[in-house]
Amino acid sequence: YQKPHPYIFQKALERAGAEKASSLDWIHVGDCLINDIQAAKDVGAKTIWFDDPQHYGDSAFTTKSQAEQSERAQRKAAIKGLYVDLAISSISDLPTTVTNLFSS
């Protein structure tokens, strides 16, 4: 199995001693909206998206057509709206973001 299959997340929770994911709060931090964020949310995680545009080619130096870029932006917005609890653009923002996630 590999992400985004739920087994990966369920096995990680089992190894951490958290048998029933739905009965506890747990966080998944990831940089891929589908393989990390959507997949973890589907298994009950609170999610923090590491939004790093430089890493995934959302820059001016892409080889994608305008139509492909537009379609990707629409998919990204839809997934982000449904599955992202909070987002960070720097790993140094993570401690504060985790605190904010559990205080909301």
GROMACS .gro file of N, CA and C in nm:
model
  312
    1TYR      N    1   0.083  -0.119   0.000
    1TYR     CA    2   0.000   0.000   0.000
    1TYR      C    3   0.087   0.125   0.000
    2GLN      N    4   0.032   0.232  -0.056
    2GLN     CA    5   0.099   0.361  -0.053
    2GLN      C    6  -0.005   0.471  -0.049
    3LYS      N    7   0.038   0.591  -0.013
    3LYS     CA    8  -0.057   0.703  -0.012
    3LYS      C    9  -0.112   0.719  -0.153
    4PRO      N   10  -0.237   0.750  -0.166
    4PRO     CA   11  -0.333   0.794  -0.067
    4PRO      C   12  -0.422   0.684  -0.007
    5HIS      N   13  -0.382   0.559  -0.016
    5HIS     CA   14  -0.464   0.450   0.038
    5HIS      C   15  -0.481   0.468   0.190
    6PRO      N   16  -0.602   0.455   0.243
    6PRO     CA   17  -0.628   0.474   0.386
    6PRO      C   18  -0.546   0.381   0.476
    7TYR      N   19  -0.508   0.265   0.426
    7TYR     CA   20  -0.434   0.169   0.507
    7TYR      C   21  -0.305   0.229   0.564
    8ILE      N   22  -0.239   0.312   0.486
    8ILE     CA   23  -0.114   0.373   0.530
    8ILE      C   24  -0.137   0.455   0.657
    9PHE      N   25  -0.243   0.535   0.656
    9PHE     CA   26  -0.274   0.619   0.771
    9PHE      C   27  -0.323   0.535   0.889
   10GLN      N   28  -0.406   0.437   0.860
   10GLN     CA   29  -0.457   0.350   0.966
   10GLN      C   30  -0.343   0.272   1.033
   11LYS      N   31  -0.249   0.223   0.955
   11LYS     CA   32  -0.135   0.149   1.009
   11LYS      C   33  -0.047   0.241   1.094
   12ALA      N   34  -0.026   0.364   1.051
   12ALA     CA   35   0.054   0.459   1.129
   12ALA      C   36  -0.013   0.487   1.263
   13LEU      N   37  -0.145   0.503   1.263
   13LEU     CA   38  -0.218   0.527   1.387
   13LEU      C   39  -0.208   0.405   1.479
   14GLU      N   40  -0.220   0.287   1.421
   14GLU     CA   41  -0.208   0.163   1.499
   14GLU      C   42  -0.071   0.154   1.564
   15ARG      N   43   0.033   0.183   1.488
   15ARG     CA   44   0.170   0.177   1.542
   15ARG      C   45   0.192   0.281   1.651
   16ALA      N   46   0.118   0.390   1.643
   16ALA     CA   47   0.129   0.496   1.745
   16ALA      C   48   0.044   0.464   1.868
   17GLY      N   49  -0.030   0.352   1.862
   17GLY     CA   50  -0.114   0.314   1.973
   17GLY      C   51  -0.250   0.380   1.973
   18ALA      N   52  -0.289   0.434   1.860
   18ALA     CA   53  -0.419   0.501   1.847
   18ALA      C   54  -0.509   0.414   1.759
   19GLU      N   55  -0.573   0.317   1.819
   19GLU     CA   56  -0.652   0.219   1.744
   19GLU      C   57  -0.773   0.281   1.674
   20LYS      N   58  -0.843   0.371   1.742
   20LYS     CA   59  -0.963   0.431   1.684
   20LYS      C   60  -0.937   0.575   1.650
   21ALA      N   61  -0.905   0.599   1.525
   21ALA     CA   62  -0.870   0.734   1.481
   21ALA      C   63  -0.984   0.833   1.503
   22SER      N   64  -1.107   0.786   1.489
   22SER     CA   65  -1.220   0.877   1.501
   22SER      C   66  -1.242   0.925   1.643
   23SER      N   67  -1.181   0.858   1.741
   23SER     CA   68  -1.204   0.896   1.880
   23SER      C   69  -1.098   0.992   1.934
   24LEU      N   70  -1.005   1.034   1.851
   24LEU     CA   71  -0.901   1.124   1.898
   24LEU      C   72  -0.869   1.229   1.793
   25ASP      N   73  -0.798   1.330   1.837
   25ASP     CA   74  -0.754   1.434   1.745
   25ASP      C   75  -0.612   1.403   1.701
   26TRP      N   76  -0.593   1.398   1.572
   26TRP     CA   77  -0.459   1.378   1.519
   26TRP      C   78  -0.442   1.466   1.396
   27ILE      N   79  -0.318   1.500   1.370
   27ILE     CA   80  -0.286   1.594   1.262
   27ILE      C   81  -0.199   1.525   1.159
   28HIS      N   82  -0.227   1.558   1.033
   28HIS     CA   83  -0.135   1.520   0.927
   28HIS      C   84  -0.092   1.647   0.857
   29VAL      N   85   0.039   1.665   0.844
   29VAL     CA   86   0.096   1.777   0.772
   29VAL      C   87   0.150   1.722   0.641
   30GLY      N   88   0.110   1.783   0.531
   30GLY     CA   89   0.159   1.733   0.403
   30GLY      C   90   0.165   1.842   0.299
   31ASP      N   91   0.238   1.813   0.192
   31ASP     CA   92   0.254   1.911   0.086
   31ASP      C   93   0.176   1.877  -0.041
   32CYS      N   94   0.114   1.761  -0.044
   32CYS     CA   95   0.034   1.722  -0.161
   32CYS      C   96  -0.114   1.721  -0.123
   33LEU      N   97  -0.192   1.798  -0.195
   33LEU     CA   98  -0.334   1.809  -0.160
   33LEU      C   99  -0.409   1.676  -0.172
   34ILE      N  100  -0.372   1.593  -0.265
   34ILE     CA  101  -0.443   1.466  -0.284
   34ILE      C  102  -0.383   1.355  -0.199
   35ASN      N  103  -0.254   1.328  -0.215
   35ASN     CA  104  -0.192   1.215  -0.146
   35ASN      C  105  -0.175   1.236   0.004
   36ASP      N  106  -0.166   1.359   0.047
   36ASP     CA  107  -0.149   1.387   0.189
   36ASP      C  108  -0.278   1.439   0.252
   37ILE      N  109  -0.323   1.553   0.206
   37ILE     CA  110  -0.431   1.623   0.274
   37ILE      C  111  -0.566   1.554   0.257
   38GLN      N  112  -0.609   1.531   0.133
   38GLN     CA  113  -0.738   1.466   0.111
   38GLN      C  114  -0.740   1.326   0.171
   39ALA      N  115  -0.634   1.251   0.151
   39ALA     CA  116  -0.628   1.113   0.200
   39ALA      C  117  -0.635   1.108   0.352
   40ALA      N  118  -0.560   1.195   0.419
   40ALA     CA  119  -0.561   1.196   0.566
   40ALA      C  120  -0.695   1.244   0.620
   41LYS      N  121  -0.753   1.343   0.557
   41LYS     CA  122  -0.883   1.395   0.601
   41LYS      C  123  -0.989   1.286   0.589
   42ASP      N  124  -0.980   1.206   0.483
   42ASP     CA  125  -1.076   1.097   0.463
   42ASP      C  126  -1.069   0.992   0.573
   43VAL      N  127  -0.955   0.986   0.646
   43VAL     CA  128  -0.938   0.890   0.754
   43VAL      C  129  -0.956   0.958   0.891
   44GLY      N  130  -0.991   1.085   0.891
   44GLY     CA  131  -1.026   1.152   1.016
   44GLY      C  132  -0.926   1.250   1.072
   45ALA      N  133  -0.823   1.283   0.998
   45ALA     CA  134  -0.721   1.374   1.049
   45ALA      C  135  -0.764   1.519   1.040
   46LYS      N  136  -0.707   1.600   1.127
   46LYS     CA  137  -0.706   1.743   1.106
   46LYS      C  138  -0.586   1.764   1.014
   47THR      N  139  -0.598   1.858   0.920
   47THR     CA  140  -0.492   1.869   0.819
   47THR      C  141  -0.429   2.008   0.816
   48ILE      N  142  -0.298   2.005   0.795
   48ILE     CA  143  -0.221   2.127   0.773
   48ILE      C  144  -0.148   2.108   0.641
   49TRP      N  145  -0.178   2.195   0.547
   49TRP     CA  146  -0.118   2.187   0.414
   49TRP      C  147   0.006   2.274   0.411
   50PHE      N  148   0.119   2.214   0.375
   50PHE     CA  149   0.243   2.288   0.355
   50PHE      C  150   0.242   2.335   0.210
   51ASP      N  151   0.196   2.455   0.191
   51ASP     CA  152   0.176   2.514   0.057
   51ASP      C  153   0.305   2.581   0.013
   52ASP      N  154   0.381   2.508  -0.065
   52ASP     CA  155   0.509   2.557  -0.114
   52ASP      C  156   0.505   2.565  -0.266
   53PRO      N  157   0.463   2.679  -0.321
   53PRO     CA  158   0.448   2.692  -0.467
   53PRO      C  159   0.576   2.662  -0.544
   54GLN      N  160   0.691   2.693  -0.489
   54GLN     CA  161   0.817   2.668  -0.559
   54GLN      C  162   0.840   2.519  -0.578
   55HIS      N  163   0.793   2.439  -0.482
   55HIS     CA  164   0.815   2.295  -0.487
   55HIS      C  165   0.732   2.229  -0.597
   56TYR      N  166   0.611   2.277  -0.620
   56TYR     CA  167   0.523   2.211  -0.716
   56TYR      C  168   0.506   2.286  -0.847
   57GLY      N  169   0.592   2.381  -0.876
   57GLY     CA  170   0.592   2.442  -1.008
   57GLY      C  171   0.479   2.539  -1.034
   58ASP      N  172   0.428   2.604  -0.932
   58ASP     CA  173   0.325   2.705  -0.954
   58ASP      C  174   0.390   2.840  -0.988
   59SER      N  175   0.505   2.836  -1.047
   59SER     CA  176   0.578   2.958  -1.078
   59SER      C  177   0.557   2.995  -1.224
   60ALA      N  178   0.621   3.101  -1.264
   60ALA     CA  179   0.612   3.149  -1.402
   60ALA      C  180   0.688   3.057  -1.499
   61PHE      N  181   0.766   2.964  -1.448
   61PHE     CA  182   0.849   2.879  -1.533
   61PHE      C  183   0.787   2.742  -1.557
   62THR      N  184   0.659   2.737  -1.576
   62THR     CA  185   0.591   2.610  -1.599
   62THR      C  186   0.578   2.582  -1.749
   63THR      N  187   0.572   2.455  -1.784
   63THR     CA  188   0.552   2.417  -1.924
   63THR      C  189   0.405   2.388  -1.953
   64LYS      N  190   0.319   2.407  -1.855
   64LYS     CA  191   0.177   2.381  -1.873
   64LYS      C  192   0.111   2.495  -1.950
   65SER      N  193   0.012   2.459  -2.031
   65SER     CA  194  -0.063   2.561  -2.105
   65SER      C  195  -0.148   2.642  -2.008
   66GLN      N  196  -0.198   2.754  -2.056
   66GLN     CA  197  -0.285   2.838  -1.973
   66GLN      C  198  -0.409   2.759  -1.929
   67ALA      N  199  -0.464   2.678  -2.019
   67ALA     CA  200  -0.583   2.598  -1.987
   67ALA      C  201  -0.550   2.495  -1.878
   68GLU      N  202  -0.435   2.429  -1.889
   68GLU     CA  203  -0.393   2.331  -1.787
   68GLU      C  204  -0.370   2.400  -1.653
   69GLN      N  205  -0.308   2.516  -1.655
   69GLN     CA  206  -0.284   2.590  -1.532
   69GLN      C  207  -0.415   2.632  -1.467
   70SER      N  208  -0.509   2.675  -1.549
   70SER     CA  209  -0.640   2.717  -1.497
   70SER      C  210  -0.715   2.599  -1.437
   71GLU      N  211  -0.714   2.486  -1.506
   71GLU     CA  212  -0.781   2.366  -1.455
   71GLU      C  213  -0.718   2.320  -1.323
   72ARG      N  214  -0.586   2.324  -1.318
   72ARG     CA  215  -0.517   2.284  -1.195
   72ARG      C  216  -0.551   2.378  -1.080
   73ALA      N  217  -0.558   2.506  -1.108
   73ALA     CA  218  -0.592   2.603  -1.004
   73ALA      C  219  -0.734   2.580  -0.952
   74GLN      N  220  -0.826   2.544  -1.041
   74GLN     CA  221  -0.964   2.517  -0.999
   74GLN      C  222  -0.971   2.391  -0.913
   75ARG      N  223  -0.900   2.285  -0.954
   75ARG     CA  224  -0.896   2.161  -0.874
   75ARG      C  225  -0.834   2.187  -0.738
   76LYS      N  226  -0.726   2.262  -0.738
   76LYS     CA  227  -0.656   2.294  -0.614
   76LYS      C  228  -0.747   2.371  -0.519
   77ALA      N  229  -0.820   2.468  -0.571
   77ALA     CA  230  -0.912   2.547  -0.488
   77ALA      C  231  -1.023   2.460  -0.431
   78ALA      N  232  -1.076   2.369  -0.512
   78ALA     CA  233  -1.185   2.282  -0.466
   78ALA      C  234  -1.137   2.190  -0.354
   79ILE      N  235  -1.023   2.127  -0.375
   79ILE     CA  236  -0.969   2.037  -0.273
   79ILE      C  237  -0.933   2.114  -0.147
   80LYS      N  238  -0.867   2.228  -0.166
   80LYS     CA  239  -0.828   2.310  -0.051
   80LYS      C  240  -0.948   2.348   0.032
   81GLY      N  241  -1.056   2.389  -0.033
   81GLY     CA  242  -1.176   2.430   0.038
   81GLY      C  243  -1.243   2.318   0.117
   82LEU      N  244  -1.230   2.197   0.070
   82LEU     CA  245  -1.295   2.083   0.135
   82LEU      C  246  -1.209   2.012   0.239
   83TYR      N  247  -1.079   2.012   0.220
   83TYR     CA  248  -0.994   1.923   0.299
   83TYR      C  249  -0.887   1.991   0.386
   84VAL      N  250  -0.855   2.115   0.360
   84VAL     CA  251  -0.747   2.183   0.434
   84VAL      C  252  -0.805   2.255   0.555
   85ASP      N  253  -0.758   2.217   0.674
   85ASP     CA  254  -0.800   2.289   0.793
   85ASP      C  255  -0.721   2.419   0.807
   86LEU      N  256  -0.590   2.411   0.794
   86LEU     CA  257  -0.504   2.529   0.797
   86LEU      C  258  -0.388   2.506   0.700
   87ALA      N  259  -0.323   2.615   0.659
   87ALA     CA  260  -0.211   2.605   0.565
   87ALA      C  261  -0.093   2.685   0.618
   88ILE      N  262   0.026   2.638   0.583
   88ILE     CA  263   0.149   2.710   0.616
   88ILE      C  264   0.233   2.720   0.490
   89SER      N  265   0.319   2.819   0.484
   89SER     CA  266   0.411   2.830   0.372
   89SER      C  267   0.557   2.819   0.418
   90SER      N  268   0.574   2.807   0.549
   90SER     CA  269   0.708   2.789   0.606
   90SER      C  270   0.696   2.690   0.723
   91ILE      N  271   0.791   2.600   0.731
   91ILE     CA  272   0.787   2.500   0.838
   91ILE      C  273   0.798   2.567   0.975
   92SER      N  274   0.856   2.684   0.981
   92SER     CA  275   0.867   2.755   1.109
   92SER      C  276   0.731   2.800   1.162
   93ASP      N  277   0.628   2.801   1.074
   93ASP     CA  278   0.492   2.836   1.116
   93ASP      C  279   0.418   2.719   1.180
   94LEU      N  280   0.476   2.600   1.174
   94LEU     CA  281   0.404   2.480   1.219
   94LEU      C  282   0.365   2.482   1.367
   95PRO      N  283   0.454   2.514   1.461
   95PRO     CA  284   0.411   2.510   1.602
   95PRO      C  285   0.291   2.599   1.633
   96THR      N  286   0.294   2.721   1.583
   96THR     CA  287   0.182   2.813   1.607
   96THR      C  288   0.055   2.762   1.539
   97THR      N  289   0.069   2.707   1.420
   97THR     CA  290  -0.045   2.658   1.345
   97THR      C  291  -0.110   2.539   1.415
   98VAL      N  292  -0.029   2.450   1.472
   98VAL     CA  293  -0.084   2.337   1.548
   98VAL      C  294  -0.161   2.388   1.668
   99THR      N  295  -0.106   2.484   1.739
   99THR     CA  296  -0.175   2.543   1.854
   99THR      C  297  -0.308   2.604   1.809
  100ASN      N  298  -0.307   2.678   1.699
  100ASN     CA  299  -0.428   2.740   1.647
  100ASN      C  300  -0.532   2.635   1.605
  101LEU      N  301  -0.486   2.525   1.549
  101LEU     CA  302  -0.577   2.420   1.504
  101LEU      C  303  -0.655   2.360   1.620
  102PHE      N  304  -0.588   2.340   1.732
  102PHE     CA  305  -0.656   2.280   1.847
  102PHE      C  306  -0.730   2.380   1.934
  103SER      N  307  -0.706   2.507   1.912
  103SER     CA  308  -0.780   2.607   1.990
  103SER      C  309  -0.903   2.658   1.917
  104SER      N  310  -0.922   2.613   1.794
  104SER     CA  311  -1.039   2.660   1.718
  104SER      C  312  -1.155   2.565   1.728
   0.00000   0.00000   0.00000
